[in-house]
Short mmCIF file of C-alpha atoms and ligand atoms in Angstrom, two decimals:
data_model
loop_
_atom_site.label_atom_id
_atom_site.label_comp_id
_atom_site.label_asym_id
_atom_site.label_seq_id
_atom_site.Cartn_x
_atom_site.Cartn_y
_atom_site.Cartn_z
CA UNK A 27 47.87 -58.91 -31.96
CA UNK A 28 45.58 -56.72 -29.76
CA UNK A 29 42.56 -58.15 -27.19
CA UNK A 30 39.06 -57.90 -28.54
CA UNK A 31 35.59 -57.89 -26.96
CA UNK A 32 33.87 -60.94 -29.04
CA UNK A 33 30.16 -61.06 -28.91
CA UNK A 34 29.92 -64.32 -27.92
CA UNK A 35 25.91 -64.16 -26.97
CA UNK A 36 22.85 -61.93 -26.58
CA UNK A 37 19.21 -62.39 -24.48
CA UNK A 38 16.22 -60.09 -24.72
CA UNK A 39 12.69 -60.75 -21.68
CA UNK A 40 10.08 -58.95 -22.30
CA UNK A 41 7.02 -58.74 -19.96
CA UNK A 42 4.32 -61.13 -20.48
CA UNK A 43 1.83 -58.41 -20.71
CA UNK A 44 0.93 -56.43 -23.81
CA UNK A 45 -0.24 -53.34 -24.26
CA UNK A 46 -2.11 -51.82 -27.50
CA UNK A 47 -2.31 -48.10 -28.25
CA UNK A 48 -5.83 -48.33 -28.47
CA UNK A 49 -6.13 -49.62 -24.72
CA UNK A 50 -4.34 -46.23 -24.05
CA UNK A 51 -6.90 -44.43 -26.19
CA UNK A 52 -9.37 -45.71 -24.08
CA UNK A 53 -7.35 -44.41 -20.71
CA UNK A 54 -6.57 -40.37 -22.30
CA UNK A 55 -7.17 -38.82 -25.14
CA UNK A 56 -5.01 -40.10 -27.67
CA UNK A 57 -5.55 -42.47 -30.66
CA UNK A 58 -3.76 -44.69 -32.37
CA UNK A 59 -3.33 -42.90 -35.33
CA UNK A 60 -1.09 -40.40 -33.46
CA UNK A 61 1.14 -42.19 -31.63
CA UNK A 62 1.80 -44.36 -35.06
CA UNK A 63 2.03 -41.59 -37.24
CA UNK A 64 4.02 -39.67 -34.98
CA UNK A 65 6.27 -42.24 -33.41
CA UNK A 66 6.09 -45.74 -34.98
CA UNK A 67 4.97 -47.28 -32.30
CA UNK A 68 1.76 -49.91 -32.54
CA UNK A 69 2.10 -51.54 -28.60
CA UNK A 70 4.81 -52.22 -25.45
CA UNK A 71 5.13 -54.64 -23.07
CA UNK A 72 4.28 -53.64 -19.29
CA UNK A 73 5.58 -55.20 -16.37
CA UNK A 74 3.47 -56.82 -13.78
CA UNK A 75 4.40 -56.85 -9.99
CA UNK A 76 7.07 -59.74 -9.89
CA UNK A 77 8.82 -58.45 -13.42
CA UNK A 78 11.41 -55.60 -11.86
CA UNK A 79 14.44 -54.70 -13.55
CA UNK A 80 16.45 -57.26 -11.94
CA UNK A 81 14.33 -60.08 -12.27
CA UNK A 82 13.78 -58.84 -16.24
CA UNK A 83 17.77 -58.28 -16.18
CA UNK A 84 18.68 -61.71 -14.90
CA UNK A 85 16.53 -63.68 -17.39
CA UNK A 86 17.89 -61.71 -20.07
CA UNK A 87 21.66 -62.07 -19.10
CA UNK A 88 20.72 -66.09 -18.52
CA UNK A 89 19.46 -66.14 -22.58
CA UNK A 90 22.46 -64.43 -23.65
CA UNK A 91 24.73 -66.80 -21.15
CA UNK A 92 22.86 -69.85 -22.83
CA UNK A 93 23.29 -68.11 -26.62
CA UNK A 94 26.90 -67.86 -25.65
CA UNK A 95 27.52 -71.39 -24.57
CA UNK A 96 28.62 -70.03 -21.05
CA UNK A 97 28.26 -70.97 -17.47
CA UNK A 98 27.75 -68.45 -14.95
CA UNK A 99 31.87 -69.44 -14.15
CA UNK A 100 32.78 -67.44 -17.13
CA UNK A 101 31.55 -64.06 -16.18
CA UNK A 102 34.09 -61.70 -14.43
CA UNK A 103 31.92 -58.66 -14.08
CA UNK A 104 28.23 -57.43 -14.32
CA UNK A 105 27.38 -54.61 -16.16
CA UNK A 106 23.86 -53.21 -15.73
CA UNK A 107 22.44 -49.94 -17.35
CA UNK A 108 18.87 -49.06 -16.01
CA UNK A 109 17.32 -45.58 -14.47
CA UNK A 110 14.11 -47.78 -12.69
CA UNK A 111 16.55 -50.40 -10.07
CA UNK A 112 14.53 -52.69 -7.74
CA UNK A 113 16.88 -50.58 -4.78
CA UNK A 114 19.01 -47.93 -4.49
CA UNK A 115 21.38 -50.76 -3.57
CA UNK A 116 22.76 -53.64 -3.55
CA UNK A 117 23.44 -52.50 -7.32
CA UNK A 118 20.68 -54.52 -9.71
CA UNK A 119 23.91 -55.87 -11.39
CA UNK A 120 24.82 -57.78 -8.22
CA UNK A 121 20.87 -59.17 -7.25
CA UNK A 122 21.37 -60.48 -11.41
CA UNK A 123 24.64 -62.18 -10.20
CA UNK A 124 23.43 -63.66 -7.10
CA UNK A 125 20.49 -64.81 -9.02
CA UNK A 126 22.60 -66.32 -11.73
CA UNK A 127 24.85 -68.01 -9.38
CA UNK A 128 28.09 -65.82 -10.65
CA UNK A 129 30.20 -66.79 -7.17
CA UNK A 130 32.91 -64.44 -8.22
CA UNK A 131 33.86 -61.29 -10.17
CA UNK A 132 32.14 -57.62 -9.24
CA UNK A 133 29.45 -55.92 -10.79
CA UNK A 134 28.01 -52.21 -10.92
CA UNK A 135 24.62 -50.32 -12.20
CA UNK A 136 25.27 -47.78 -14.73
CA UNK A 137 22.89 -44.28 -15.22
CA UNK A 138 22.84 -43.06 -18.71
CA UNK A 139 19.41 -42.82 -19.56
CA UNK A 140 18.59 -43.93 -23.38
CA UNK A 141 22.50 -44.14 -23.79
CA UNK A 142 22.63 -46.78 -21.11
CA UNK A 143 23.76 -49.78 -23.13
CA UNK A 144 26.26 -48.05 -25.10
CA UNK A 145 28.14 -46.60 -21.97
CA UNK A 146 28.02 -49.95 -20.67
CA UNK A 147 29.82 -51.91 -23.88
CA UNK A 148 32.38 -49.16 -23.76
CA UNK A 149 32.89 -50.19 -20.24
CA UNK A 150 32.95 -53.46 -20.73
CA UNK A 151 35.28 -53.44 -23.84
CA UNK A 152 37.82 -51.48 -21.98
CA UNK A 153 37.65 -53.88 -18.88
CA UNK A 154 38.38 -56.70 -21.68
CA UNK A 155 41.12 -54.51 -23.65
CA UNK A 156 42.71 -54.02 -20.36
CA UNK A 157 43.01 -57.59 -19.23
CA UNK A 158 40.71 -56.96 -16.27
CA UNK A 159 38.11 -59.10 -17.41
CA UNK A 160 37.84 -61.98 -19.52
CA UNK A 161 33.78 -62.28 -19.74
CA UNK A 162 31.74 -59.67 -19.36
CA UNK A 163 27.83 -59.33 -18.75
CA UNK A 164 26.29 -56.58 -20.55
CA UNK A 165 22.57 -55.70 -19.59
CA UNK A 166 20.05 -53.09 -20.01
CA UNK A 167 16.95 -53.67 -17.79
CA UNK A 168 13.95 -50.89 -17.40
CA UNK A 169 10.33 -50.63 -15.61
CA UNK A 170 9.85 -46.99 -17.49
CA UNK A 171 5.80 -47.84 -16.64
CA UNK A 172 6.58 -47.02 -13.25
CA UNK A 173 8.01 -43.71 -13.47
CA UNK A 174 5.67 -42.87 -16.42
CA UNK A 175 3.03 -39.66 -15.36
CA UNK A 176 0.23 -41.38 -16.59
CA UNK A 177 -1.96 -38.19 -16.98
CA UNK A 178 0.71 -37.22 -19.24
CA UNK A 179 -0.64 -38.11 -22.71
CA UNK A 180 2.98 -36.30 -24.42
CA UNK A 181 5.37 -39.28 -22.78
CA UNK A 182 3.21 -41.70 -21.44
CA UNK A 183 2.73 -43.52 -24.84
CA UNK A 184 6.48 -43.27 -26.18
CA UNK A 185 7.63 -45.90 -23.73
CA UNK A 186 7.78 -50.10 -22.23
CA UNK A 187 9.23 -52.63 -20.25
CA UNK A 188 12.11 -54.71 -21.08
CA UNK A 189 15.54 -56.39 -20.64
CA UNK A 190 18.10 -57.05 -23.27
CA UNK A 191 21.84 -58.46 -22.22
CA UNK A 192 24.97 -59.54 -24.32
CA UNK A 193 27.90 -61.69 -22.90
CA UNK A 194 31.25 -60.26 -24.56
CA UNK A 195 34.25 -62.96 -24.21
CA UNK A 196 37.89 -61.69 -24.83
CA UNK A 197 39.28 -62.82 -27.89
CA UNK A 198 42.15 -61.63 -30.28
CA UNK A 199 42.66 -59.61 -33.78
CA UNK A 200 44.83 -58.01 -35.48
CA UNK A 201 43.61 -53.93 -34.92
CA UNK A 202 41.66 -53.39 -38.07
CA UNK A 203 38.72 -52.88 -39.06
CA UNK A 204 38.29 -56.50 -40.41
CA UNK A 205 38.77 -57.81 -36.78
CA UNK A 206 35.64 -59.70 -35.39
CA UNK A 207 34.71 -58.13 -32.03
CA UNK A 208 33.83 -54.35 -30.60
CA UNK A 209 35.93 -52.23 -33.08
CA UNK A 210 35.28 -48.54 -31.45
CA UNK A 211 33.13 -46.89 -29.24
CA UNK A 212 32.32 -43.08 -29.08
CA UNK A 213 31.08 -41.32 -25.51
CA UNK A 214 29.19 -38.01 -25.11
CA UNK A 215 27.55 -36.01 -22.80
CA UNK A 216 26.27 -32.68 -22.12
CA UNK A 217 24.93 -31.92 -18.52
CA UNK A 218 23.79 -27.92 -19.91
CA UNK A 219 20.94 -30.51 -21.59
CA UNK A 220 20.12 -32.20 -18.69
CA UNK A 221 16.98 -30.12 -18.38
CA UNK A 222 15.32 -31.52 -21.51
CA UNK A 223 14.74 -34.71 -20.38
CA UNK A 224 14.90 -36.18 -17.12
CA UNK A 225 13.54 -37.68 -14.04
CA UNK A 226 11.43 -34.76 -11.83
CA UNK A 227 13.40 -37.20 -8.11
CA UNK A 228 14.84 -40.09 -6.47
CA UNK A 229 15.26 -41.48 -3.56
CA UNK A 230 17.58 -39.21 -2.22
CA UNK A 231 14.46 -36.98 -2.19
CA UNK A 232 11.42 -39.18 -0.17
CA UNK A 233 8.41 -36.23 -1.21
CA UNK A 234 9.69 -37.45 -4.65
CA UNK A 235 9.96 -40.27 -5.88
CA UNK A 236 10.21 -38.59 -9.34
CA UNK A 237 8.65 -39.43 -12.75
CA UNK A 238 9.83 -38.88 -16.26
CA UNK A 239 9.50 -35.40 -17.97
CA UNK A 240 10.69 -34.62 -21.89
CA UNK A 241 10.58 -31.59 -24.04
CA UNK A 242 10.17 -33.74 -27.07
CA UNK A 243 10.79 -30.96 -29.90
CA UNK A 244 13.98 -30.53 -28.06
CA UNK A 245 15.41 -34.10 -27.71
CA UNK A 246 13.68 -34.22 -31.37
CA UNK A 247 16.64 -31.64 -32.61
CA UNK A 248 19.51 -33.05 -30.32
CA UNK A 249 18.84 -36.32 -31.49
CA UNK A 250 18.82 -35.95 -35.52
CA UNK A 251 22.04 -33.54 -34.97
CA UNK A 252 24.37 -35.58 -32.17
CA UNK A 253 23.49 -38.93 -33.69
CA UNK A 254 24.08 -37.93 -37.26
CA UNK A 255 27.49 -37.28 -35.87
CA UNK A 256 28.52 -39.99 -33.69
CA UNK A 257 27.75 -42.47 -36.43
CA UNK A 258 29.74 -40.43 -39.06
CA UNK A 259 32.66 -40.76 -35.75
CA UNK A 260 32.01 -44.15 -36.01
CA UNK A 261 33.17 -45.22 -39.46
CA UNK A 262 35.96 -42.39 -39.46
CA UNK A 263 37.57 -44.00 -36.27
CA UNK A 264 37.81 -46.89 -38.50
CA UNK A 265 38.35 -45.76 -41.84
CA UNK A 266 35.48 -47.22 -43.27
CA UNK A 267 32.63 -45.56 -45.75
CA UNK A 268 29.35 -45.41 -45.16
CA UNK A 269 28.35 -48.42 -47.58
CA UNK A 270 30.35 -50.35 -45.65
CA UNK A 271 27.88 -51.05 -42.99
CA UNK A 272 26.05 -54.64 -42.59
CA UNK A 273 23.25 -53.64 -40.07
CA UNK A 274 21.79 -50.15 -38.19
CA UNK A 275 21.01 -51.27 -34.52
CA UNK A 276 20.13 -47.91 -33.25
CA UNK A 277 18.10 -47.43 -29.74
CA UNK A 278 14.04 -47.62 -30.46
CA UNK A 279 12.83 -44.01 -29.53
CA UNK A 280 11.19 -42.92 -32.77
CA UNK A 281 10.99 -44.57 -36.07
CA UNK A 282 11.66 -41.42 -37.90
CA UNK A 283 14.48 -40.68 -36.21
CA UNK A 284 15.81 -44.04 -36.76
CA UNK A 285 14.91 -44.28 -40.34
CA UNK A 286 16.45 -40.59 -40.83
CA UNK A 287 19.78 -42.98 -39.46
CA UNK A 288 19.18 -45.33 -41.74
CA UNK A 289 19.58 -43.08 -44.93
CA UNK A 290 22.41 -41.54 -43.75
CA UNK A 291 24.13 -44.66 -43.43
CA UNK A 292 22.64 -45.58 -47.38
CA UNK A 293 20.99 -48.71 -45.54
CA UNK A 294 18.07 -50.73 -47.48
CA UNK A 295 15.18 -50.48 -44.67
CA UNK A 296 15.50 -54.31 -44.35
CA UNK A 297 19.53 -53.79 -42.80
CA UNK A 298 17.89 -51.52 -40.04
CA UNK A 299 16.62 -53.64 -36.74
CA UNK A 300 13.12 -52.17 -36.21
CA UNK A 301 10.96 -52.97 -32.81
CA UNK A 302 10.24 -49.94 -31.70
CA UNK A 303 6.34 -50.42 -33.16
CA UNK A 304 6.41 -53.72 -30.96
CA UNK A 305 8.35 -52.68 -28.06
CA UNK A 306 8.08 -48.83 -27.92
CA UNK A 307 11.03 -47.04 -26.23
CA UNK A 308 12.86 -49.38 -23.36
CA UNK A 309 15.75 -47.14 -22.75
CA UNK A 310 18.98 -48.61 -22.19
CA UNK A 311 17.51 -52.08 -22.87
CA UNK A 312 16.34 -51.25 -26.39
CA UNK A 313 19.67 -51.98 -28.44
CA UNK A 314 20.60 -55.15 -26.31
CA UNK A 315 16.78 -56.34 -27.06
CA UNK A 316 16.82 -55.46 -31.01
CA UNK A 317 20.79 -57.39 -31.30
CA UNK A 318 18.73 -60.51 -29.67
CA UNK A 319 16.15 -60.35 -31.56
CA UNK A 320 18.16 -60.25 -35.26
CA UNK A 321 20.47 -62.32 -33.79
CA UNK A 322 18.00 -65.02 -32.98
CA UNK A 323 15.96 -65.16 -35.86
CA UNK A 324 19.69 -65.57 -38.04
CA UNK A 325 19.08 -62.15 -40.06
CA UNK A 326 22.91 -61.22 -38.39
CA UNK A 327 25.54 -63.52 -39.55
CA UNK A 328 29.10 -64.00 -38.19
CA UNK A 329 31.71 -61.10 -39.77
CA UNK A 330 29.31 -58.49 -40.48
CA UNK A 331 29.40 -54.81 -39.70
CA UNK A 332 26.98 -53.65 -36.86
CA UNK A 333 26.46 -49.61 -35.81
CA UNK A 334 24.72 -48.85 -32.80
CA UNK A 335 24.07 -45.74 -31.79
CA UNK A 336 21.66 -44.08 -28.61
CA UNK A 337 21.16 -40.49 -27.51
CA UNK A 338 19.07 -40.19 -24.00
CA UNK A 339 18.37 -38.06 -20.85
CA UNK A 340 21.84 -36.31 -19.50
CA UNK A 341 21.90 -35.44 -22.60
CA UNK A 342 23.61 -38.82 -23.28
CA UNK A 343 24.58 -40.00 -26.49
CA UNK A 344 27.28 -42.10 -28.36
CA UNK A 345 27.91 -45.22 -30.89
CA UNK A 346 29.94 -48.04 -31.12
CA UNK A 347 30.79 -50.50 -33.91
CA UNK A 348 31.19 -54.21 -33.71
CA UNK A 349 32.04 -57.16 -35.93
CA UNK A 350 29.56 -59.98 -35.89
N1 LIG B 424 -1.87 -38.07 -28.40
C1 LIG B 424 -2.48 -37.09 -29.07
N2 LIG B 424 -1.97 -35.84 -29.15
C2 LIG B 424 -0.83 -35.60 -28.52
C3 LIG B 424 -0.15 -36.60 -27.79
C4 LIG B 424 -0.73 -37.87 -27.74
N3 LIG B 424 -0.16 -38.90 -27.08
N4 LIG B 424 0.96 -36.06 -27.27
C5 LIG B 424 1.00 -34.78 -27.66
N5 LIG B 424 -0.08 -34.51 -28.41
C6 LIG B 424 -0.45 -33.24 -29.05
C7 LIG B 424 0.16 -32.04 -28.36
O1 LIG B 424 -0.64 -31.63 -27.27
C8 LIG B 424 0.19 -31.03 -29.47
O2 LIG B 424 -1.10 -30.49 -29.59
P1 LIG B 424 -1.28 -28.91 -29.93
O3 LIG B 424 -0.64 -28.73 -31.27
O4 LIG B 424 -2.76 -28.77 -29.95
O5 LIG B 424 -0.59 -28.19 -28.84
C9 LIG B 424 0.43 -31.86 -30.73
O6 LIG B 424 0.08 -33.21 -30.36
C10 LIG B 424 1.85 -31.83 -31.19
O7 LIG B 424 2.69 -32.09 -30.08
P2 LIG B 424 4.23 -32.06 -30.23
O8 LIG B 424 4.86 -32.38 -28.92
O9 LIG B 424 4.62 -30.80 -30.93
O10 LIG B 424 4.44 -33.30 -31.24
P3 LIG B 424 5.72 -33.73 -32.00
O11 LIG B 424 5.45 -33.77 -33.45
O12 LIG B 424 6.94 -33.02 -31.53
O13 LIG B 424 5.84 -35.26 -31.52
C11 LIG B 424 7.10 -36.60 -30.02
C12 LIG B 424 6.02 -35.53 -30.17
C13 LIG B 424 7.32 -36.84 -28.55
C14 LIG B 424 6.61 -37.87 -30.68
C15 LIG B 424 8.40 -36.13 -30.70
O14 LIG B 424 8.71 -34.82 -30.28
C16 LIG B 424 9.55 -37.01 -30.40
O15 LIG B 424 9.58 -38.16 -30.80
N6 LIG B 424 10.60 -36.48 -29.74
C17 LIG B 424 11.75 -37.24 -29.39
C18 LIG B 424 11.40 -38.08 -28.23
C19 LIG B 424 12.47 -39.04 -27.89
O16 LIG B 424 13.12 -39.58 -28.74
N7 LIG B 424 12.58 -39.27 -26.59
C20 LIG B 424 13.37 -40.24 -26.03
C21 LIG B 424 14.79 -40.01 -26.23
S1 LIG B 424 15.62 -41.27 -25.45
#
């Protein structure tokens, strides 16, 4: 018998306001057409002045907490992935504990860009593998509309606002591949690459307070190669084919990219979660907001075969493969 990380629940928030690519059209030149054609994506969600990542983050983890059947007694440590916290600290992990009422455990941030919630399940999982947690919080939370360059017409459209969180709970299986629960996960980086995408400051640096700059050809390339190949790491870790794969939850940065995925993976277009035309890109809270999402509307069902898989600034990228 071996410890697994069950996914017991997941939450997505989303701001309340909505923005349509034509309302950008009418800010720089850009059109719809363009950004759909180019990227998939119709609208995203920006946040207004009370929705920061940890307020986002904490309403999130509370929907996955309530889709989980837990109280905030059951969490032993706070996971939260995001590249736009409310402070440089307290950690956003621990202002979504206090404001969850989670009296005991610890909790950390997490920087990996677009990779964000995949660095954090690995975490998580090994926490849980290792005994050192029992219930674990999960949570990608980003304000990407306030580090945007706005006169930027190349990135400004590509991204939103969001939250997405998933409570893992430590169960047991029997080390295959037919166990329910986080079966593998697969962690890359390359900081040569960190020049193709990034954020221009921080606070470290008050004359900037830094906003987001991409060579998208670039991240274009990485992305179909490294992905391609985590995924194919993926199944091999576990033994499994490529037809063996219920659902594609990949992070929402370009629908061809993650149709591209898709095929590789011989997936009807149906088995890959989609919102990147609703949501645009929400960086590390983009997987964690798609699981909620199928989850909640009962497309997912208990046992199948889930593949995630991100690539972001760093260069970041990995996968990881669960059972429903
Ligand atoms: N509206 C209209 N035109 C735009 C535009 C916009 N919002 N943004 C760029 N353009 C123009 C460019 O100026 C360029 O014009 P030119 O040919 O006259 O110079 C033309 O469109 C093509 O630009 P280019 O950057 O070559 O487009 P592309 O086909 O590479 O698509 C991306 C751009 C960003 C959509 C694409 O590169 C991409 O998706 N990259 C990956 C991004 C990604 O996944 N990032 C996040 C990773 S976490």
């Amino acid at each position: 018998m071996v410890i697994r990380s069950l996914l017991a629940g997941a939450g997505g928030y989303l701001p309340t306001r909505v923005v349509g690519n034509d309302e950008l059209a009418r800010r720089f030149d850009t059109s719809d057409e363009w950004i759909r054609e180019r990227t998939g994506i119709r609208q995203r969600h920006i946040a207004g002045p009370e929705e920061t990542a940890a307020m986002m983050g904490a309403a999130a983890a509370r929907a996955a907490l309530a889709d989980a059947g837990a109280g905030p007694e059951e969490v032993d440590a706070v996971l939260l992935a995001t590249s736009t916290p409310d402070q440089a600290f307290p950690a956003t992990a621990l202002r979504v504990q206090a404001l969850l009422g989670i009296g005991q455990g610890f909790g950390f941030d997490l920087s990996a860009a677009c990779s964000g919630f995949i660095y954090g399940l690995s975490m998580a999982d090994a926490l849980i593998r290792t005994g050192r947690a029992r219930g674990v919080l999960v949570i990608g939370s980003e304000v990407y509309s306030r580090i945007l360059d706005w006169s930027d017409r190349s990135t400004a459209v590509l991204f939103g606002d969001g939250a997405g969180a998933v409570f893992l709970r430590a169960g047991r299986g029997e080390g295959g591949p037919g166990d329910r629960g986080v079966l593998s996960t697969h962690l890359h980086a390359n900081g040569a690459l960190g020049d193709i995408l990034y954020i221009d400051g921080a606070v470290g640096r008050p004359d900037r307070p830094g906003t987001l700059a991409m060579n998208g050809k670039e991240v274009f390339r990485h992305a179909v190669t490294k992905l391609a190949e985590a995924v194919d790491e993926a199944l091999a870790a576990n033994g499994l084919e490529r037809g063996e794969v219920d659902w594609l939850v990949p992070h929402q940065a370009n629908l061809r990219i993650i149709e591209a995925m898709g095929r590789k993976l011989g997936l009807q277009r149906e088995r890959v979660v989609v919102t990147v035309d609703r949501h645009a890109n929400t960086s590390a809270a983009s997987i964690p907001l798609a699981l909620a999402e199928a989850m909640g509307d009962g497309r997912m069902r208990r046992g199948e075969l889930v593949l995630m898989e991100a690539l972001g600034g760093g260069l970041t990228w990995g996968s990881a493969l669960l059972r429903l």
